[in-house]
Coordinates of C-alpha atoms in Angstrom, one line a residue:
M1 CA -27.6 32.1 8.2
M2 CA -25.0 29.1 9.3
R3 CA -22.6 27.7 6.4
L4 CA -21.4 23.9 6.1
G5 CA -18.5 23.4 4.1
I6 CA -17.4 19.4 3.7
D7 CA -14.7 18.3 1.9
I8 CA -14.1 14.6 1.5
G9 CA -10.8 13.7 -0.4
S10 CA -9.6 10.7 -0.5
T11 CA -8.5 10.0 2.8
S12 CA -10.4 12.7 4.5
I13 CA -13.4 14.4 5.3
K14 CA -13.1 18.1 7.2
C15 CA -16.0 20.4 8.0
V16 CA -15.7 23.6 8.7
L17 CA -19.8 25.6 10.1
I18 CA -19.3 29.2 9.8
D19 CA -22.3 32.3 10.8
E20 CA -23.2 34.7 8.9
K21 CA -20.3 37.1 9.7
D22 CA -17.9 34.4 8.6
N23 CA -16.8 33.3 12.3
V24 CA -15.8 29.0 12.4
V25 CA -18.1 28.1 15.5
F26 CA -17.2 24.5 14.5
Q27 CA -14.5 22.6 12.1
K28 CA -13.5 18.5 11.9
Y29 CA -10.6 16.5 11.0
E30 CA -11.8 12.6 10.4
R31 CA -9.7 9.6 8.4
H32 CA -13.0 8.2 6.4
Q33 CA -11.0 4.6 6.1
A34 CA -13.3 4.2 2.4
A35 CA -16.4 4.2 5.4
I36 CA -16.9 7.8 3.5
L37 CA -20.9 7.7 4.7
P38 CA -20.8 6.1 8.6
V39 CA -18.1 8.8 8.7
L40 CA -19.8 11.7 7.1
K41 CA -22.5 10.6 9.7
D42 CA -20.5 10.6 12.7
V43 CA -19.0 13.8 11.8
L44 CA -22.4 15.2 11.8
L45 CA -24.2 13.9 14.4
D46 CA -21.1 15.1 16.9
M47 CA -22.0 18.9 14.9
K48 CA -25.4 17.9 15.8
Q49 CA -24.4 17.3 19.8
Q50 CA -22.1 20.4 20.0
I51 CA -23.8 23.0 18.3
G52 CA -27.4 21.5 18.4
D53 CA -30.1 21.4 15.8
L54 CA -29.9 24.4 13.7
S55 CA -31.3 25.3 10.0
L56 CA -27.8 25.6 7.6
Q57 CA -26.6 25.5 4.1
V58 CA -24.5 22.9 2.8
M59 CA -22.1 23.0 -0.1
F60 CA -19.5 19.5 -1.2
T61 CA -16.2 20.1 -2.1
G62 CA -13.4 17.0 -2.8
S63 CA -12.7 14.1 -5.1
I64 CA -15.2 11.8 -3.2
G65 CA -17.4 14.5 -2.3
M66 CA -19.2 15.5 -5.8
G67 CA -20.3 12.0 -6.5
I68 CA -21.8 12.0 -2.8
S69 CA -23.0 15.9 -3.5
E70 CA -25.2 14.2 -7.0
K71 CA -26.9 11.7 -4.8
L72 CA -27.8 13.8 -2.1
N73 CA -28.8 17.0 -4.5
L74 CA -26.7 18.9 -2.3
P75 CA -24.5 21.7 -4.4
F76 CA -21.3 21.2 -5.3
N77 CA -17.8 23.0 -5.9
Q78 CA -15.0 22.6 -7.4
E79 CA -11.5 22.1 -4.6
V80 CA -9.5 24.9 -6.4
I81 CA -11.9 27.5 -6.8
S82 CA -12.8 26.6 -2.8
S83 CA -8.9 27.1 -2.2
I84 CA -9.2 30.5 -4.2
R85 CA -11.7 31.7 -2.0
F86 CA -10.3 31.0 1.2
V87 CA -7.5 33.0 0.2
Q88 CA -8.6 35.5 -1.2
T89 CA -11.4 36.4 1.8
C90 CA -8.8 35.2 4.4
V91 CA -4.7 35.0 3.7
P92 CA -4.5 38.1 1.2
G93 CA -1.1 38.8 -0.3
V94 CA -0.9 35.6 -0.6
S95 CA 1.9 34.4 -4.4
T96 CA 1.9 31.3 -4.4
F97 CA -0.3 28.5 -3.0
I98 CA 1.2 25.2 -3.0
D99 CA -1.7 22.3 -1.8
I100 CA -1.0 18.3 -0.6
G101 CA -4.3 15.9 0.0
G102 CA -4.5 12.0 0.2
E103 CA -3.4 11.6 -3.3
D104 CA -3.3 14.9 -5.4
A105 CA -1.3 17.9 -5.4
K106 CA -1.4 21.6 -6.1
M107 CA 0.0 24.6 -6.9
I108 CA -1.5 28.0 -7.7
F109 CA 0.6 31.0 -8.8
F110 CA -1.6 34.3 -7.8
N111 CA -0.8 37.7 -9.6
P112 CA -2.8 40.7 -9.1
N113 CA -5.2 41.8 -12.3
Q114 CA -5.1 38.2 -13.5
Q115 CA -6.4 35.1 -12.6
P116 CA -5.1 32.5 -10.8
D117 CA -2.6 30.1 -12.5
I118 CA -3.9 26.7 -11.5
R119 CA -0.9 23.5 -11.5
M120 CA -2.4 19.9 -10.1
N121 CA -1.0 16.6 -11.0
G122 CA -2.2 14.3 -13.4
S123 CA -2.9 10.4 -12.4
C124 CA 0.4 9.8 -10.2
A125 CA 0.4 9.8 -6.6
G126 CA 3.9 10.5 -6.3
G127 CA 4.3 13.8 -4.1
T128 CA 1.5 13.5 -2.1
G129 CA 0.2 12.5 1.6
A130 CA -0.5 8.8 0.2
F131 CA 3.2 7.9 -0.9
I132 CA 4.0 9.9 2.7
D133 CA 1.8 7.1 3.9
Q134 CA 3.5 4.2 1.9
M135 CA 7.1 5.0 3.0
A136 CA 5.5 5.4 6.3
T137 CA 4.0 1.6 6.5
L138 CA 7.9 0.6 4.7
L139 CA 9.3 2.3 7.1
A140 CA 7.3 0.8 10.3
I141 CA 7.4 4.2 11.7
P142 CA 4.1 5.6 13.6
M143 CA 2.8 8.5 10.8
E144 CA 2.8 10.3 14.6
E145 CA 6.3 10.4 14.4
L146 CA 7.6 11.0 11.1
N147 CA 8.6 14.8 11.6
D148 CA 10.2 13.8 15.1
F149 CA 12.3 11.3 12.5
A150 CA 12.8 14.4 9.9
R151 CA 13.4 16.9 12.9
R152 CA 16.8 14.7 14.0
A153 CA 17.9 13.9 10.3
E154 CA 21.7 14.7 9.0
T155 CA 22.2 13.8 5.8
I156 CA 19.9 14.0 2.8
Y157 CA 20.1 11.1 0.5
S158 CA 18.4 10.5 -3.3
I159 CA 15.1 9.0 -3.6
A160 CA 12.5 8.9 -6.8
S161 CA 9.5 10.4 -5.5
R162 CA 7.6 10.4 -8.9
C163 CA 6.1 7.1 -8.4
G164 CA 5.6 4.3 -4.7
V165 CA 7.6 1.8 -6.6
F166 CA 10.2 3.3 -7.9
S167 CA 11.0 4.9 -4.3
K168 CA 10.3 1.8 -2.1
T169 CA 13.2 0.2 -4.4
D170 CA 15.8 3.7 -3.4
I171 CA 14.5 3.1 0.4
Q172 CA 15.0 -0.5 0.2
N173 CA 18.2 0.1 -0.8
L174 CA 19.5 2.4 1.7
V175 CA 18.2 0.2 4.5
S176 CA 20.2 -2.5 3.6
R177 CA 22.7 0.0 4.2
N178 CA 21.8 0.4 7.1
V179 CA 21.0 4.8 6.7
D180 CA 19.5 6.0 10.0
K181 CA 16.1 5.8 9.4
T182 CA 15.8 9.3 10.6
D183 CA 17.9 10.2 7.4
I184 CA 15.9 8.7 5.2
V185 CA 12.6 10.4 6.7
A186 CA 14.1 13.6 5.5
S187 CA 15.0 12.7 2.6
I188 CA 11.7 11.3 1.4
F189 CA 10.1 14.1 2.9
H190 CA 12.6 16.4 0.3
A191 CA 12.3 14.2 -2.3
V192 CA 8.5 15.5 -2.0
A193 CA 9.2 19.0 -1.9
L194 CA 10.7 18.3 -5.7
Q195 CA 8.5 16.2 -6.8
T196 CA 6.0 19.3 -6.1
I197 CA 8.1 22.1 -7.2
S198 CA 9.5 20.6 -10.4
S199 CA 6.3 19.0 -11.7
L200 CA 4.2 21.6 -10.9
S201 CA 5.6 25.0 -11.1
R202 CA 7.0 24.2 -14.9
G203 CA 9.3 27.7 -15.6
Y204 CA 7.3 29.5 -12.8
D205 CA 8.7 31.0 -10.5
V206 CA 8.2 30.2 -6.8
K207 CA 7.9 33.7 -5.2
P208 CA 6.6 34.9 -1.6
K209 CA 4.3 35.3 -0.3
L210 CA 3.5 31.9 0.4
F211 CA 1.2 29.5 1.6
F212 CA 1.1 25.6 2.3
C213 CA -2.7 23.6 2.4
G214 CA -3.7 20.2 3.2
A215 CA -3.1 17.7 6.0
P216 CA 0.4 16.8 5.6
F217 CA 1.2 20.5 5.8
A218 CA -1.0 20.5 9.4
Y219 CA 0.8 17.6 11.2
L220 CA 4.4 17.1 9.4
P221 CA 6.1 20.8 9.6
E222 CA 9.8 19.1 8.8
L223 CA 8.3 18.7 5.1
K224 CA 7.0 23.0 5.2
K225 CA 11.1 23.4 5.6
S226 CA 12.0 21.0 2.5
Y227 CA 10.0 22.9 0.4
L228 CA 11.5 26.1 1.7
H229 CA 14.8 24.6 1.8
L230 CA 14.7 24.2 -1.8
L231 CA 13.1 26.9 -2.8
Q232 CA 15.5 29.0 -0.3
I233 CA 12.7 31.3 0.9
D234 CA 12.2 32.1 4.4
E235 CA 10.1 31.7 7.2
S236 CA 9.5 34.9 7.5
D237 CA 7.7 35.3 3.8
V238 CA 5.3 32.1 4.8
I239 CA 1.8 33.4 5.9
S240 CA 0.2 30.7 8.4
T241 CA -3.3 29.5 9.2
A242 CA -4.0 27.6 12.4
H243 CA -6.2 24.3 9.9
P244 CA -4.0 23.8 6.5
E245 CA -5.9 20.9 6.3
L246 CA -9.5 22.3 6.9
V247 CA -8.9 24.9 3.8
P248 CA -10.9 23.3 0.7
A249 CA -13.9 23.2 3.6
H250 CA -13.6 26.4 5.0
G251 CA -13.5 27.8 1.8
T252 CA -16.2 26.0 0.2
A253 CA -18.7 27.2 3.0
L254 CA -17.5 31.2 2.4
S255 CA -18.5 30.0 -1.0
I256 CA -22.3 29.3 -0.7
D257 CA -24.7 31.4 -2.5
E258 CA -27.1 33.0 -0.2
H259 CA -29.5 31.6 -2.4
Q260 CA -29.4 29.1 -1.9
S261 CA -31.7 26.2 -0.3
T262 CA -31.7 25.7 3.6
H263 CA -31.4 22.5 6.0
S264 CA -31.3 21.6 9.0
L265 CA -28.8 19.2 10.5
Q266 CA -31.0 16.4 11.3
E267 CA -32.5 16.7 7.8
L268 CA -29.3 16.4 6.8
I269 CA -28.0 13.3 9.0
Q270 CA -31.3 12.0 7.6
K271 CA -30.2 11.9 4.0
V272 CA -26.7 10.9 4.9
D273 CA -29.4 8.1 6.4
E274 CA -31.1 7.5 3.9
L275 CA -28.3 7.3 1.3
Q276 CA -26.0 5.1 3.1
T277 CA -29.3 2.9 3.3
R278 CA -29.6 2.8 -0.9
M279 CA -25.8 2.0 -1.9
T280 CA -25.8 -1.4 -0.1
E281 CA -28.2 -2.4 -2.3
F282 CA -25.8 -1.5 -5.1
T283 CA -25.5 -3.6 -8.1
P284 CA -22.3 -3.5 -10.8
Q285 CA -22.2 -2.8 -13.8
S286 CA -19.7 -5.2 -15.1
S287 CA -18.0 -8.2 -12.1
L288 CA -16.5 -11.0 -13.2
L289 CA -17.0 -14.9 -11.9
P290 CA -17.4 -15.3 -8.2
L291 CA -14.4 -17.0 -6.8
F292 CA -17.0 -19.5 -4.7
K293 CA -20.5 -20.4 -5.1
S294 CA -21.4 -21.3 -1.6
D295 CA -19.4 -21.2 1.3
D296 CA -19.2 -25.5 0.9
E297 CA -18.0 -24.7 -2.0
F298 CA -15.0 -22.9 -0.5
V299 CA -14.2 -24.8 2.0
R300 CA -14.0 -28.3 0.2
W301 CA -11.3 -26.8 -2.1
K302 CA -9.7 -24.9 0.5
N303 CA -9.0 -29.0 2.3
D304 CA -7.8 -30.1 -1.3
K305 CA -6.1 -26.9 -2.1
V306 CA -2.9 -27.4 -0.2
N307 CA -1.9 -30.8 -1.9
V308 CA 2.1 -30.5 -1.6
H309 CA 3.3 -31.1 2.3
I310 CA 6.6 -30.6 2.5
P311 CA 8.4 -33.0 4.7
R312 CA 8.8 -31.7 8.1
L313 CA 10.6 -32.6 11.7
S314 CA 10.5 -30.6 14.8
L315 CA 13.7 -29.9 16.3
A316 CA 12.8 -31.9 19.1
E317 CA 12.1 -34.8 16.7
N318 CA 15.7 -34.1 14.7
Q319 CA 18.7 -36.1 15.7
Q320 CA 20.9 -34.9 13.3
E321 CA 22.9 -32.3 14.9
Q322 CA 24.6 -31.5 10.8
C323 CA 22.1 -29.3 9.7
F324 CA 22.0 -26.5 6.5
L325 CA 20.1 -22.8 6.7
G326 CA 18.5 -21.4 3.9
I327 CA 17.6 -17.2 4.1
D328 CA 15.5 -15.7 1.7
S329 CA 16.1 -11.8 2.5
G330 CA 12.9 -10.4 0.3
S331 CA 12.1 -6.5 0.0
T332 CA 9.8 -6.5 2.6
T333 CA 10.4 -9.7 5.0
T334 CA 12.9 -12.1 5.6
K335 CA 12.6 -16.3 6.2
I336 CA 14.7 -18.5 7.4
V337 CA 14.4 -22.2 6.7
V338 CA 16.5 -25.1 8.3
I339 CA 16.7 -28.9 6.9
N340 CA 18.6 -31.9 8.1
H341 CA 20.0 -34.2 5.5
N342 CA 16.6 -35.3 4.9
E343 CA 15.6 -32.2 3.3
E344 CA 13.2 -32.3 6.3
V345 CA 12.4 -29.3 8.1
V346 CA 13.7 -28.4 11.5
F347 CA 13.1 -25.1 11.8
D348 CA 11.3 -22.1 10.2
Y349 CA 11.2 -17.9 10.6
Y350 CA 8.8 -15.5 8.8
A351 CA 8.8 -11.8 9.6
K352 CA 8.5 -8.1 8.5
N353 CA 11.5 -6.7 7.8
Q354 CA 10.1 -3.1 9.3
G355 CA 12.9 -1.1 7.9
D356 CA 15.7 -3.1 9.2
A357 CA 16.2 -7.0 7.6
L358 CA 19.5 -7.2 9.1
K359 CA 18.2 -7.1 12.9
V360 CA 15.6 -8.9 11.8
F361 CA 17.4 -11.4 10.5
H362 CA 19.7 -11.8 13.6
T363 CA 16.2 -12.7 15.7
G364 CA 15.4 -15.4 14.2
M365 CA 18.4 -16.8 14.8
D366 CA 18.1 -16.0 18.0
C367 CA 14.9 -17.8 18.1
L368 CA 16.2 -21.3 16.9
K369 CA 19.4 -20.7 19.6
Q370 CA 16.4 -20.1 22.3
E371 CA 14.4 -23.8 21.0
L372 CA 17.6 -25.2 21.0
S373 CA 19.1 -24.0 24.3
K374 CA 15.7 -25.4 25.8
L375 CA 16.2 -28.5 24.4
K376 CA 19.8 -28.8 25.7
K377 CA 20.7 -29.6 21.8
N378 CA 23.2 -28.2 19.3
I379 CA 23.3 -27.6 15.4
S380 CA 26.4 -26.7 12.9
F381 CA 25.5 -25.5 10.0
I382 CA 27.8 -27.3 7.7
G383 CA 26.5 -25.4 4.5
S384 CA 24.1 -22.3 4.7
A385 CA 23.1 -20.1 1.6
V386 CA 20.6 -17.2 1.5
T387 CA 18.8 -14.7 -1.3
G388 CA 16.5 -12.0 -1.8
Y389 CA 17.4 -8.5 -1.9
G390 CA 19.5 -8.5 1.8
E391 CA 22.0 -11.3 0.2
N392 CA 24.9 -9.2 -0.5
L393 CA 24.5 -8.0 3.0
I394 CA 23.5 -10.8 5.1
K395 CA 26.4 -12.8 3.3
T396 CA 28.9 -10.4 4.4
A397 CA 27.7 -10.1 7.3
Y398 CA 27.5 -13.5 8.8
N399 CA 30.6 -14.9 6.5
L400 CA 27.5 -17.4 4.9
H401 CA 28.8 -20.1 2.6
F402 CA 27.2 -19.4 -0.8
G403 CA 24.5 -16.8 -2.3
I404 CA 22.3 -17.4 -4.7
V405 CA 19.7 -15.6 -7.5
E406 CA 16.2 -15.3 -6.6
T407 CA 15.2 -17.2 -9.5
M408 CA 17.1 -20.1 -8.5
A409 CA 16.6 -20.4 -5.8
H410 CA 12.2 -20.5 -6.5
Y411 CA 13.1 -23.2 -9.1
V412 CA 15.3 -25.2 -6.8
A413 CA 11.7 -25.4 -4.5
A414 CA 9.8 -25.9 -6.9
H415 CA 11.5 -28.6 -8.9
A416 CA 12.2 -31.0 -6.0
I417 CA 7.9 -30.6 -4.5
S418 CA 7.3 -31.0 -8.3
P419 CA 9.6 -32.0 -10.7
D420 CA 7.5 -31.9 -13.4
V421 CA 6.4 -28.1 -13.2
S422 CA 7.3 -26.1 -16.0
F423 CA 5.1 -23.1 -14.7
I424 CA 6.8 -21.5 -11.4
L425 CA 5.2 -17.7 -10.8
D426 CA 6.4 -16.5 -7.3
I427 CA 4.8 -13.0 -6.2
G428 CA 6.6 -11.2 -3.3
G429 CA 6.0 -7.9 -2.0
Q430 CA 7.2 -5.4 -4.3
D431 CA 9.0 -8.2 -6.7
M432 CA 7.6 -11.2 -9.1
K433 CA 9.0 -13.9 -11.4
A434 CA 8.0 -16.2 -13.9
I435 CA 10.0 -19.2 -14.1
F436 CA 9.4 -20.7 -18.0
V437 CA 10.6 -24.6 -17.5
E438 CA 11.0 -27.0 -20.3
N439 CA 12.0 -30.8 -19.8
G440 CA 13.6 -29.7 -16.5
A441 CA 15.4 -26.8 -17.9
I442 CA 14.3 -23.7 -17.2
R443 CA 13.2 -21.6 -20.9
R444 CA 13.0 -18.3 -20.5
L445 CA 12.8 -15.9 -17.8
E446 CA 10.2 -12.8 -16.6
I447 CA 10.8 -10.3 -13.7
N448 CA 8.8 -6.6 -12.6
E449 CA 11.0 -4.1 -13.8
A450 CA 9.0 -1.3 -12.8
C451 CA 5.9 -2.5 -11.7
S452 CA 4.3 -3.7 -8.2
S453 CA 0.5 -3.4 -9.3
G454 CA 0.5 -7.7 -9.2
C455 CA 3.0 -8.1 -5.9
G456 CA 1.6 -8.6 -3.0
S457 CA 1.8 -5.6 -1.9
F458 CA -0.4 -4.3 -3.8
I459 CA -3.3 -6.3 -2.2
E460 CA -2.0 -5.6 1.7
G461 CA -2.1 -1.0 -0.2
F462 CA -5.6 -1.7 -0.5
A463 CA -6.1 -3.6 2.8
G464 CA -4.8 -1.4 5.2
M465 CA -6.5 1.8 2.9
L466 CA -9.4 0.1 4.0
G467 CA -8.2 -0.7 7.1
M468 CA -8.7 -3.8 8.0
K469 CA -6.2 -7.1 8.4
V470 CA -5.1 -8.3 4.8
E471 CA -5.7 -12.5 5.6
D472 CA -9.3 -10.6 6.5
F473 CA -9.3 -8.9 3.2
A474 CA -8.5 -12.2 1.6
S475 CA -11.0 -14.0 3.7
M476 CA -13.9 -11.9 2.3
A477 CA -12.5 -11.8 -1.1
C478 CA -13.3 -15.6 -0.7
R479 CA -17.6 -14.7 0.0
S480 CA -17.7 -12.4 -3.0
Q481 CA -20.9 -12.8 -5.3
Q482 CA -20.3 -10.2 -7.8
P483 CA -16.5 -9.5 -7.9
A484 CA -15.6 -5.7 -9.3
D485 CA -14.4 -6.1 -12.4
L486 CA -11.5 -4.0 -11.6
G487 CA -9.1 -3.7 -14.8
T488 CA -5.0 -4.5 -14.9
R489 CA -3.7 -0.7 -14.2
C490 CA -1.6 0.6 -11.7
T491 CA -1.4 1.3 -8.5
V492 CA -2.7 4.5 -8.9
F493 CA -5.1 4.4 -11.4
M494 CA -6.4 1.5 -9.7
N495 CA -6.7 3.5 -6.6
S496 CA -9.2 5.9 -8.5
K497 CA -10.9 3.1 -9.7
V498 CA -11.6 1.3 -6.0
K499 CA -12.3 4.8 -4.9
Q500 CA -14.9 5.2 -7.4
I501 CA -16.9 2.0 -7.1
L502 CA -16.7 2.9 -3.4
R503 CA -18.7 5.6 -4.0
E504 CA -20.8 3.9 -6.4
G505 CA -22.1 1.5 -3.2
A506 CA -19.9 -1.3 -3.9
K507 CA -19.4 -3.7 -1.3
I508 CA -16.2 -4.8 0.1
E509 CA -16.4 -7.8 -0.8
D510 CA -16.9 -7.7 -4.0
I511 CA -13.4 -5.0 -4.3
A512 CA -11.7 -7.7 -2.4
A513 CA -11.5 -10.1 -5.2
G514 CA -11.8 -7.8 -7.7
L515 CA -8.3 -7.0 -6.5
S516 CA -7.2 -10.5 -6.9
Y517 CA -8.5 -11.3 -10.4
S518 CA -6.0 -7.7 -11.5
V519 CA -3.8 -9.2 -9.5
I520 CA -2.9 -12.0 -11.5
K521 CA -4.3 -9.6 -15.0
N522 CA -1.9 -7.1 -14.0
C523 CA 0.7 -9.9 -13.3
L524 CA 0.7 -12.4 -16.3
F525 CA -0.7 -10.0 -19.2
K526 CA 0.6 -6.3 -17.7
V527 CA 4.0 -7.1 -15.9
L528 CA 5.4 -10.3 -17.4
K529 CA 3.4 -9.8 -21.1
V530 CA 2.3 -13.5 -21.0
K531 CA 0.3 -13.6 -24.5
T532 CA -1.7 -16.7 -23.9
F533 CA -1.7 -19.6 -21.1
A534 CA -0.9 -21.9 -22.9
E535 CA 2.6 -20.7 -22.5
L536 CA 2.4 -22.1 -18.5
G537 CA 1.9 -25.5 -19.5
P538 CA 0.4 -28.2 -17.7
C539 CA 2.0 -28.0 -14.5
I540 CA 1.9 -24.8 -12.8
V541 CA 3.1 -23.7 -9.2
V542 CA 3.4 -20.8 -7.0
Q543 CA 5.7 -19.7 -4.3
G544 CA 5.1 -16.5 -2.0
G545 CA 3.8 -15.6 0.7
T546 CA 1.2 -13.6 -1.8
F547 CA -0.2 -17.1 -2.1
K548 CA -0.9 -17.7 1.3
N549 CA -4.0 -15.3 0.4
F550 CA -6.7 -18.7 -1.4
S551 CA -8.0 -15.4 -3.7
I552 CA -5.2 -14.9 -5.6
V553 CA -4.3 -18.7 -5.8
R554 CA -8.6 -19.1 -7.2
C555 CA -8.1 -16.3 -9.7
L556 CA -5.4 -18.0 -10.6
E557 CA -7.5 -21.3 -11.7
L558 CA -10.4 -19.8 -12.8
L559 CA -8.5 -17.5 -15.5
T560 CA -5.7 -20.6 -16.8
Q561 CA -8.1 -23.4 -15.5
C562 CA -5.5 -25.6 -14.7
K563 CA -5.3 -26.5 -11.0
V564 CA -2.7 -24.8 -9.4
H565 CA 0.1 -26.1 -6.8
V566 CA 0.7 -24.6 -3.7
S567 CA 3.0 -25.7 -0.4
D568 CA 2.2 -25.7 2.4
M569 CA 4.7 -22.7 3.3
P570 CA 4.1 -21.2 0.3
E571 CA 5.7 -18.1 1.9
L572 CA 8.7 -19.6 2.8
M573 CA 10.4 -21.3 -0.8
G574 CA 12.5 -18.7 -1.4
A575 CA 14.7 -19.9 2.0
Y576 CA 13.5 -23.5 1.4
G577 CA 15.0 -23.8 -2.2
A578 CA 18.3 -21.6 -0.6
A579 CA 19.1 -24.5 2.2
L580 CA 18.7 -27.0 -0.6
F581 CA 21.0 -25.5 -2.9
A582 CA 23.5 -25.2 0.1
K583 CA 23.2 -29.1 1.2
R584 CA 23.6 -29.9 -2.9
K585 CA 26.6 -27.6 -3.1
V586 CA 28.5 -29.0 -0.1
E587 CA 27.7 -32.6 -1.2
D588 CA 29.2 -31.7 -4.8
S589 CA 32.2 -30.3 -3.3
K590 CA 32.4 -34.0 -1.4
S591 CA 31.8 -35.8 -3.8
L592 CA 35.2 -34.5 -6.0
R593 CA 37.6 -34.8 -3.4

């Protein structure tokens, strides 16, 4: 009798089919991008195409596999038990088992005549596959190239791996110091190894022989070397398997009892197909107010929403040679704005840093130079200012005139477009700033410290997890009629919540809208500690690339019951404020002569 083990984890589906002699007949690894049932069906269809229809016994494992098995009324085996079964059956002699999954990490210690000692991570995804994915995205390095980068490294730097937020800060610092990416990747691998060993061994000696399990070890050999280096254990003390990413699925197949019921492969495919149909009719137990009641309401709101237009003039129309330069070198993007004496924007540039803010700024200035060359024009900067994470680097490298604190840059920009502003909320890629204004003066500042759950990367990360562009994700949120109530949680907990309601059949648009609500709730209540909406005053101005997402703006309006002002270039407001600051500093110095 054929036995099929199916492991559905947070990021992937793994299948292993074995025969009565425990020989592997079929195996498959696929990332599901949250499209769990369609991908599972495709894997089963691929199996049928390769080996034909047949009778088999099936068992599920994995964090998402539990919910699927319940709905299909098929047996489930806990992932750790499956892994132990594989080790005891296929690789006896292992003393320490180390497993890294999409969002979990495990260590199992095997001792003769004793039950295996099992250690697992808690609610933090630091030191897991998802953590490595996040860091690869931050550095703009394809996953398939990470191993080669680490292999060429020469220096290891200290990086916090207990949380993606802290790590991003450490990595951003290394990037701003122009540290080679090969060293940064190797440092990330070192941090992952350190996190797993220190948090899971907890005083237990990690003894050979070692066995490494999970997709990160399958595709990143340099990661395994980081563990061995920290543990001071030689490669000869490692027991290897050809497919470490398939171990729990293989162990699940081995765990199937001979008395369990059998199904044809076609029947299993039919069950998955029927479940997919049922889950499209999912109704959430709790939902929030829809962002818009209809598409027409959304169109009318959108036409009215961008109610602040920054004065603009093309380079061709601009007749002023003396201009002012403003730069916002942020954690994830670089923004450049050039204004003339009339405070009209004559040039702007916005690009992702891709791990090299200095290079992106240089590229932006080259674009300006090329446009001026085509027009056979020239401009000179009699004032320049930079703000953001890369302030010191850019100011020093290009000998700019001024540096300005981010909060002040955003206040200058907001005051210029709305002199009556009472509250300014700026949400960037990794940070947020709340500025409370009273009688034209800043009364109070709030800045996030260690949590990014209300930042732009929060939404970007979930869109990426679901295999979607951020703009498409935001558009879907505006069409939701039953936004999922996801609460106010950190990114790691929210990942689990999203996975849970995906298992229950929630629609992507309802998740997108729920996340938009959570961004605002997290930002105001969890991170910035706003007690009541009355604190915000009557005139709210929002800034930052996050507010190009209309669903976020709408959620803020619905929650505060206030009209929110957003310019037609929210992502450039820091740079615009820096340019205005440079202009005023130059004018002030002239007036004092």
